[in-house]
Short mmCIF file of C-alpha atoms in Angstrom, two decimals:
data_model
loop_
_atom_site.label_atom_id
_atom_site.label_comp_id
_atom_site.label_asym_id
_atom_site.label_seq_id
_atom_site.Cartn_x
_atom_site.Cartn_y
_atom_site.Cartn_z
CA MET F 1 -9.33 -20.86 -144.60
CA PRO F 2 -7.52 -24.21 -144.61
CA GLU F 3 -9.68 -26.69 -142.29
CA SER F 4 -6.57 -27.56 -140.32
CA TRP F 5 -6.16 -23.74 -138.89
CA ALA F 6 -9.09 -24.85 -136.73
CA GLU F 7 -7.85 -28.24 -135.73
CA PRO F 8 -6.00 -27.48 -132.45
CA LEU F 9 -9.37 -25.83 -131.24
CA TRP F 10 -11.59 -28.92 -131.81
CA SER F 11 -10.17 -32.09 -130.99
CA THR F 12 -13.32 -33.82 -131.79
CA ALA F 13 -16.60 -33.14 -133.40
CA ALA F 14 -18.98 -34.46 -130.78
CA GLN F 15 -18.10 -31.59 -128.96
CA TRP F 16 -21.77 -30.63 -128.43
CA SER F 17 -22.92 -34.08 -126.76
CA LEU F 18 -20.46 -33.48 -124.05
CA LEU F 19 -22.02 -30.40 -122.96
CA PRO F 20 -25.13 -32.61 -121.08
CA PRO F 21 -22.58 -33.63 -118.10
CA VAL F 22 -21.69 -30.65 -117.28
CA LEU F 23 -25.17 -28.69 -116.99
CA LEU F 24 -25.92 -32.03 -115.52
CA ALA F 25 -22.94 -31.32 -112.49
CA LEU F 26 -24.01 -27.49 -112.79
CA LEU F 27 -27.97 -28.38 -111.81
CA LEU F 28 -26.90 -31.02 -108.89
CA THR F 29 -23.93 -28.54 -106.99
CA THR F 30 -26.98 -26.14 -107.07
CA ALA F 31 -29.01 -27.77 -105.58
CA ILE F 32 -26.30 -29.10 -102.68
CA GLY F 33 -24.73 -25.58 -102.62
CA LEU F 34 -28.34 -23.74 -102.47
CA GLU F 35 -28.77 -26.24 -98.38
CA ARG F 36 -25.21 -24.87 -97.22
CA GLU F 37 -26.18 -21.01 -98.07
CA ALA F 38 -30.23 -21.72 -96.48
CA GLY F 39 -27.82 -22.98 -93.42
CA ALA F 40 -25.16 -19.63 -93.61
CA LYS F 41 -22.37 -21.97 -93.94
CA SER F 42 -18.65 -21.10 -94.71
CA ALA F 43 -18.96 -22.43 -98.46
CA GLY F 44 -22.12 -21.73 -99.95
CA LEU F 45 -23.31 -21.62 -103.18
CA ARG F 46 -20.69 -20.56 -105.41
CA THR F 47 -17.96 -22.63 -104.17
CA HIS F 48 -20.38 -25.66 -104.01
CA VAL F 49 -21.21 -25.33 -107.80
CA LEU F 50 -17.29 -24.26 -109.02
CA VAL F 51 -16.33 -27.73 -107.54
CA GLY F 52 -18.89 -29.59 -109.14
CA VAL F 53 -18.81 -27.88 -112.30
CA GLY F 54 -14.71 -28.07 -112.24
CA ALA F 55 -15.10 -31.96 -111.85
CA ALA F 56 -17.21 -32.46 -114.42
CA VAL F 57 -14.80 -30.47 -116.88
CA PHE F 58 -11.82 -32.25 -115.88
CA MET F 59 -13.27 -35.25 -116.10
CA VAL F 60 -15.43 -34.86 -119.35
CA ILE F 61 -11.44 -33.62 -120.74
CA SER F 62 -10.02 -36.99 -119.41
CA LYS F 63 -12.81 -39.06 -121.04
CA TYR F 64 -12.90 -37.16 -124.56
CA GLY F 65 -10.45 -34.08 -124.74
CA PHE F 66 -7.48 -36.13 -126.46
CA ALA F 67 -8.86 -38.15 -129.14
CA ASP F 68 -7.33 -36.77 -131.59
CA LEU F 69 -4.27 -38.20 -129.87
CA LEU F 70 -5.45 -41.54 -129.91
CA ALA F 71 -4.08 -42.01 -133.45
CA THR F 72 -0.92 -41.30 -132.37
CA GLU F 73 2.12 -44.03 -132.20
CA HIS F 74 3.14 -44.85 -128.14
CA VAL F 75 0.12 -42.84 -127.38
CA ALA F 76 -1.91 -44.01 -124.43
CA LEU F 77 -4.74 -42.42 -122.12
CA ASP F 78 -5.68 -43.47 -118.47
CA PRO F 79 -9.20 -41.22 -118.02
CA SER F 80 -9.24 -42.56 -114.13
CA ARG F 81 -6.07 -40.38 -113.35
CA ILE F 82 -7.89 -36.98 -113.60
CA ALA F 83 -10.58 -38.13 -111.11
CA ALA F 84 -8.02 -39.29 -108.88
CA GLN F 85 -6.09 -36.01 -108.84
CA ILE F 86 -9.56 -34.66 -108.15
CA VAL F 87 -9.88 -36.68 -104.80
CA SER F 88 -6.91 -35.70 -103.52
CA GLY F 89 -6.74 -31.94 -105.23
CA ILE F 90 -10.22 -31.08 -103.84
CA GLY F 91 -8.59 -31.71 -100.22
CA PHE F 92 -6.41 -28.27 -100.01
CA ILE F 93 -9.90 -26.64 -100.24
CA GLY F 94 -11.31 -28.78 -97.84
CA ALA F 95 -8.46 -28.43 -94.95
CA GLY F 96 -8.83 -24.36 -95.56
CA LEU F 97 -12.65 -24.96 -94.06
CA ILE F 98 -11.67 -26.72 -91.07
CA PHE F 99 -10.45 -24.61 -87.87
CA VAL F 100 -10.11 -25.81 -84.37
CA ARG F 101 -11.32 -23.26 -81.84
CA GLN F 102 -10.69 -24.02 -78.23
CA ASP F 103 -11.15 -27.96 -78.10
CA VAL F 104 -13.96 -27.24 -80.74
CA VAL F 105 -14.07 -28.48 -84.41
CA ARG F 106 -16.00 -26.52 -86.46
CA GLY F 107 -16.21 -26.99 -90.68
CA LEU F 108 -15.83 -30.24 -90.98
CA THR F 109 -19.68 -31.16 -92.39
CA THR F 110 -18.83 -28.31 -95.02
CA ALA F 111 -15.73 -29.48 -95.73
CA ALA F 112 -17.37 -33.11 -96.12
CA THR F 113 -19.94 -31.41 -98.49
CA ILE F 114 -17.28 -29.54 -100.85
CA TRP F 115 -16.06 -33.15 -100.92
CA LEU F 116 -19.36 -34.49 -101.78
CA ALA F 117 -19.83 -31.93 -104.98
CA ALA F 118 -16.43 -33.01 -106.23
CA ALA F 119 -17.58 -36.80 -106.45
CA VAL F 120 -20.91 -35.80 -108.11
CA GLY F 121 -19.31 -33.58 -110.60
CA THR F 122 -17.02 -36.24 -111.58
CA ALA F 123 -19.68 -38.93 -111.79
CA CYS F 124 -21.68 -36.27 -113.80
CA GLY F 125 -18.66 -35.82 -116.18
CA ALA F 126 -17.59 -39.56 -116.13
CA GLY F 127 -21.35 -40.69 -117.67
CA LEU F 128 -22.75 -41.85 -114.42
CA ALA F 129 -25.84 -39.69 -113.97
CA PRO F 130 -27.83 -42.22 -112.07
CA LEU F 131 -25.00 -42.25 -109.10
CA ALA F 132 -24.39 -38.33 -109.17
CA VAL F 133 -28.40 -38.01 -108.26
CA LEU F 134 -28.39 -40.65 -105.60
CA ALA F 135 -25.01 -38.92 -103.95
CA THR F 136 -27.36 -35.08 -104.25
CA ALA F 137 -30.36 -37.05 -102.63
CA ALA F 138 -27.97 -38.52 -99.83
CA HIS F 139 -26.33 -35.07 -99.15
CA PHE F 140 -29.97 -34.01 -98.29
CA LEU F 141 -30.85 -37.05 -96.22
CA VAL F 142 -27.81 -36.94 -94.23
CA THR F 143 -27.75 -32.90 -93.79
CA ARG F 144 -31.10 -32.23 -93.31
CA GLY F 145 -33.26 -35.59 -92.53
CA LEU F 146 -30.85 -36.83 -89.74
CA GLN F 147 -30.38 -33.93 -87.50
CA PRO F 148 -33.19 -34.58 -85.26
CA VAL F 149 -31.76 -38.13 -84.89
CA ALA F 150 -28.31 -36.57 -83.77
CA ARG F 151 -30.01 -34.05 -81.58
CA VAL F 152 -31.87 -37.04 -79.93
CA VAL F 153 -28.28 -38.70 -79.33
CA ARG F 154 -26.64 -35.80 -77.88
CA ARG F 155 -29.56 -35.57 -75.38
CA HIS F 156 -28.89 -38.50 -74.15
CA ARG F 157 -25.26 -38.80 -74.40
CA ARG F 158 -23.04 -38.81 -71.04
CA ARG F 159 -21.71 -35.51 -71.08
CA PRO F 160 -17.51 -34.82 -69.70
CA PRO F 161 -17.78 -33.88 -66.38
CA VAL F 162 -16.04 -30.79 -65.70
CA LEU F 163 -14.62 -29.02 -62.22
CA ARG F 164 -14.40 -25.50 -61.30
CA ILE F 165 -11.36 -25.33 -58.65
CA ARG F 166 -10.02 -21.64 -56.94
CA TYR F 167 -7.11 -21.92 -54.98
CA ASP F 168 -4.13 -20.16 -53.33
CA ASP F 169 -1.96 -19.41 -55.98
CA GLY F 170 1.74 -19.94 -55.29
CA TYR F 171 1.70 -22.46 -52.58
CA GLY F 172 1.40 -25.42 -54.89
CA VAL F 173 -1.92 -26.56 -54.87
CA LEU F 174 -2.76 -27.16 -57.69
CA ARG F 175 -0.49 -29.99 -58.06
CA GLY F 176 -2.56 -31.73 -55.12
CA VAL F 177 -5.43 -31.14 -56.67
CA LEU F 178 -4.43 -33.57 -60.55
CA GLU F 179 -3.09 -36.27 -58.13
CA ARG F 180 -6.53 -36.23 -56.13
CA CYS F 181 -8.04 -36.09 -59.72
CA THR F 182 -5.76 -38.95 -60.73
CA ALA F 183 -6.39 -41.30 -57.71
CA ALA F 184 -10.38 -40.92 -57.92
CA GLY F 185 -10.31 -42.18 -61.34
CA PHE F 186 -10.24 -38.99 -63.39
CA SER F 187 -7.98 -38.14 -65.92
CA VAL F 188 -7.64 -34.58 -67.35
CA ALA F 189 -8.43 -34.09 -70.90
CA GLY F 190 -8.20 -29.88 -70.93
CA VAL F 191 -7.88 -27.06 -69.08
CA ALA F 192 -8.86 -23.71 -69.10
CA VAL F 193 -6.90 -21.01 -67.15
CA HIS F 194 -8.87 -18.31 -65.84
CA ARG F 195 -8.48 -14.60 -65.07
CA GLY F 196 -7.01 -14.88 -61.20
CA SER F 197 -8.26 -12.26 -58.19
CA VAL F 198 -6.45 -10.93 -55.70
CA ALA F 199 -8.97 -12.32 -52.20
CA ALA F 200 -9.29 -9.94 -49.08
CA ASP F 201 -6.70 -11.61 -47.12
CA GLY F 202 -3.75 -10.23 -50.12
CA VAL F 203 -3.31 -13.93 -51.72
CA ARG F 204 -3.23 -14.48 -55.03
CA VAL F 205 -6.20 -16.84 -56.18
CA ALA F 206 -6.26 -18.68 -59.04
CA ALA F 207 -9.15 -20.44 -60.68
CA LEU F 208 -9.30 -22.79 -63.50
CA THR F 209 -11.59 -25.33 -65.31
CA LEU F 210 -10.64 -28.92 -65.03
CA ARG F 211 -12.36 -31.30 -68.39
CA LEU F 212 -12.38 -34.69 -67.11
CA ASP F 213 -12.53 -38.19 -68.48
CA GLY F 214 -13.88 -41.47 -66.40
CA ARG F 215 -16.34 -42.57 -64.13
CA GLY F 216 -15.17 -42.08 -60.39
CA ASP F 217 -17.63 -39.75 -58.24
CA LEU F 218 -17.37 -36.35 -59.04
CA PRO F 219 -19.44 -34.87 -56.45
CA GLY F 220 -17.27 -36.68 -53.59
CA LEU F 221 -13.93 -35.75 -55.61
CA ALA F 222 -15.54 -31.77 -55.74
CA ALA F 223 -16.18 -32.49 -52.06
CA ALA F 224 -12.90 -33.89 -51.16
CA LEU F 225 -11.14 -31.01 -52.43
CA SER F 226 -13.06 -28.09 -50.99
CA GLU F 227 -12.12 -29.46 -48.17
CA THR F 228 -8.07 -29.57 -49.44
CA ASP F 229 -6.13 -26.31 -47.79
CA GLY F 230 -5.56 -23.99 -49.95
CA VAL F 231 -8.57 -24.61 -52.19
CA ARG F 232 -11.23 -22.06 -51.71
CA SER F 233 -13.66 -23.66 -53.96
CA ALA F 234 -14.70 -26.70 -56.08
CA GLU F 235 -17.43 -27.07 -57.62
CA THR F 236 -18.97 -29.51 -60.55
CA ARG F 237 -20.73 -28.01 -62.99
CA VAL F 238 -22.00 -28.94 -67.26
CA ASP F 239 -19.17 -28.73 -69.80
CA PRO F 240 -20.07 -25.32 -72.11
CA THR F 241 -18.38 -26.63 -74.68
CA GLU F 242 -21.32 -29.37 -75.61
CA ASP F 243 -24.94 -27.73 -76.23
CA PRO F 244 -27.00 -30.83 -77.59
CA ASP F 245 -29.43 -28.33 -79.39
CA ASP F 246 -26.85 -27.04 -81.68
CA PRO F 247 -26.62 -29.25 -84.50
CA ASP F 248 -23.14 -27.76 -86.07
CA ARG F 249 -21.84 -27.58 -82.63
CA ALA F 250 -18.14 -29.80 -84.36
CA ASP F 251 -19.09 -29.94 -87.98
CA ASP F 252 -20.69 -27.14 -89.63
#
């Protein structure tokens, strides 16, 4: 069998020496994926390993896969182009992991770890093993080591003020309520409308929750609103979407 028959399948004689970077990417991204799997995240072991190994394979192909063409006239290779395409292409997977429920964003950290897994695989494929190991260690430091610090910060940060109001619907009361909120130094950052009811006097009563921004006198505002014509009750409470003990509330 002529030797030229195998040339299309064997672009370089050093192919076996190109496997260690891919195996290292397999090992490191497995560690990252196991951490995500233990946290029951939307992207777990298999996703992170496939992303990391795929990035490593693409990078190895970019560096060594066209060695047989370098002797061809007018042929120039730019291995950095593959790395750039990996960075942009992994964004499609990351975007699919992020979703918004009401005003709570979830999946940011998982999408970021997918991006990191691609970076680790790219570093392995580029022959930058110490960088890949350091990036993997940084992943565990951030996702596990910084969680206690994040909990402490959440417990001490100022929570958004929330005002719950019940008022007579259909009498233009809401417009006056919003004007009073603005006059008290607040702006409305979010509105949640609840199911209405009919009072004993036959008037339809609406209920809504206002999430406010500002540093005005919230108890004073609630007291003033409760005395407003058409307002049946006004009370303040903690924002229900803010849970200081949930480490992945907004970025799991």
